[in-house]
Amino acid sequence: MINKHSPLPIYYQLEQNIKEMIEKGELKPGEMIPSEREWAETYEISRMTVRQAINNLVNDGYLVRKRGKGTFVATKKIEQPLKGLTSFSEDMRARGMEPGAKVLDFHIIPANPSLAEQLDVREGADIYEIRRIRLADQLPMALETAYISCSLVPNLAAENISSSIYDFIENKLGLTIRFATQVLEASVARKMEAEMLQIKEGAPVLLIQRNSYLDNGQPLEVVKSVYRADRYKFMIEMER
Ligand code: GLP
């Protein structure tokens, strides 16, 4: 499978081979891959070359190194289409996963000028600040901080936010969520975020801000989320 006469570097060929084995399911998520020595012996190449290939695959998120244990095939990333206004719970259920929310913080704060403007309330008005870890099959995927105007959703209770907020808004309050804007940005996990998401400080994350609106144009929520970049990728369909 490795062609030493090819103009393609050997580490690159090995990288492609390992990727293919992952894609074909010959190496499964969570499975430990052979050691550097084993790859080197199988392909009759140097361990340095193997290390280079594996380092690249770790950096690209295909493999994960666990100290003192070995190198494992990473869990497949969730591919989230950037189409349609869906909730976290809907997205996870659509993939056969059980959505969850661990509430870290839930209280009322006075709207600062920026949030007041975005939520179309007066400065200092009461707004909810809701911080939740979003889980899929119990695993942390994202850290979400939502701001919602108290006048729009009076009497929001802790039990309403420990599952789907959209479900509560639409099915219990009878409001219609119509559209949203969403901005994605690359960043790295800060200490607190890393702890909550069970990743290393400095690991790549995706910052997402969603501003969503009701059918009468009234702003419903401003949500700032930190998604694990090792678990999520976004897909957009384009037409020309
Ligand atoms: C996504 C969005 C959030 C939204 C949430 C609602 O995560 N980024 O802006 O608040 O879905 O999800 P759920 O209804 O599961 O609480």
Coordinates of N, CA, C and O in Angstrom, one line a residue, residues 18-34 39 62-64 66 71-76:
I18 N -4.3 5.4 6.6 CA -5.0 5.3 7.9 C -6.4 6.0 7.7 O -7.4 5.5 8.2
K19 N -6.4 7.1 7.1 CA -7.7 7.8 6.9 C -8.7 6.9 6.2 O -9.9 6.8 6.5
E20 N -8.2 6.2 5.1 CA -9.1 5.3 4.4 C -9.6 4.2 5.3 O -10.8 3.8 5.2
M21 N -8.7 3.6 6.2 CA -9.1 2.6 7.1 C -10.2 3.1 8.0 O -11.1 2.3 8.4
I22 N -10.1 4.4 8.4 CA -11.1 4.9 9.3 C -12.4 5.1 8.5 O -13.5 4.7 9.0
E23 N -12.3 5.6 7.3 CA -13.5 5.8 6.5 C -14.2 4.5 6.2 O -15.5 4.5 6.2
K24 N -13.5 3.5 5.9 CA -14.1 2.2 5.6 C -14.6 1.4 6.8 O -15.2 0.4 6.7
G25 N -14.2 1.9 8.0 CA -14.6 1.3 9.2 C -13.7 0.1 9.6 O -14.0 -0.7 10.5
E26 N -12.6 0.0 8.9 CA -11.6 -1.0 9.4 C -11.0 -0.6 10.7 O -10.6 -1.5 11.5
L27 N -10.9 0.7 10.9 CA -10.5 1.2 12.2 C -11.7 1.9 12.7 O -12.2 2.9 12.1
K28 N -12.2 1.5 13.9 CA -13.5 2.1 14.4 C -13.3 3.2 15.4 O -12.3 3.1 16.2
P29 N -14.2 4.2 15.5 CA -14.1 5.2 16.6 C -13.9 4.5 18.0 O -14.6 3.6 18.3
G30 N -12.9 5.1 18.7 CA -12.7 4.5 20.0 C -11.7 3.4 20.1 O -11.2 3.0 21.1
E31 N -11.4 2.9 18.9 CA -10.4 1.7 18.8 C -9.0 2.2 18.9 O -8.6 3.3 18.4
M32 N -8.1 1.5 19.6 CA -6.7 1.8 19.7 C -6.0 1.4 18.4 O -6.3 0.3 17.9
I33 N -5.2 2.3 17.8 CA -4.5 1.9 16.6 C -3.2 1.3 16.9 O -2.7 1.4 18.0
P34 N -2.6 0.5 16.0 CA -1.3 -0.1 16.3 C -0.3 0.9 16.7 O -0.4 2.1 16.4
W39 N 3.4 -0.1 12.9 CA 3.2 0.5 11.6 C 4.5 0.4 10.8 O 4.6 0.1 9.7
Y62 N -8.5 13.3 13.4 CA -8.9 11.9 13.1 C -8.5 10.9 14.2 O -9.2 9.9 14.4
L63 N -7.4 11.3 14.9 CA -6.9 10.4 16.0 C -6.8 11.2 17.2 O -6.6 12.4 17.2
V64 N -6.9 10.5 18.4 CA -6.6 11.2 19.7 C -5.6 10.4 20.5 O -5.6 9.2 20.5
K66 N -4.0 9.4 24.0 CA -4.3 9.4 25.4 C -3.0 9.1 26.2 O -2.4 8.0 25.9
T71 N -2.8 5.6 21.1 CA -3.5 6.5 20.1 C -4.8 5.8 19.6 O -4.8 4.6 19.3
F72 N -5.9 6.6 19.6 CA -7.2 6.0 19.4 C -7.9 6.7 18.2 O -7.6 7.9 17.9
V73 N -8.8 6.0 17.5 CA -9.6 6.7 16.5 C -10.6 7.6 17.1 O -11.3 7.2 18.1
A74 N -10.6 8.8 16.7 CA -11.5 9.8 17.3 C -13.0 9.5 17.0 O -13.3 8.9 15.9
T75 N -13.9 10.0 17.8 CA -15.3 9.9 17.5 C -15.6 10.7 16.3 O -15.1 11.8 16.1
K76 N -16.5 10.2 15.5 CA -16.8 10.9 14.2 C -17.4 12.3 14.6 O -18.3 12.4 15.5

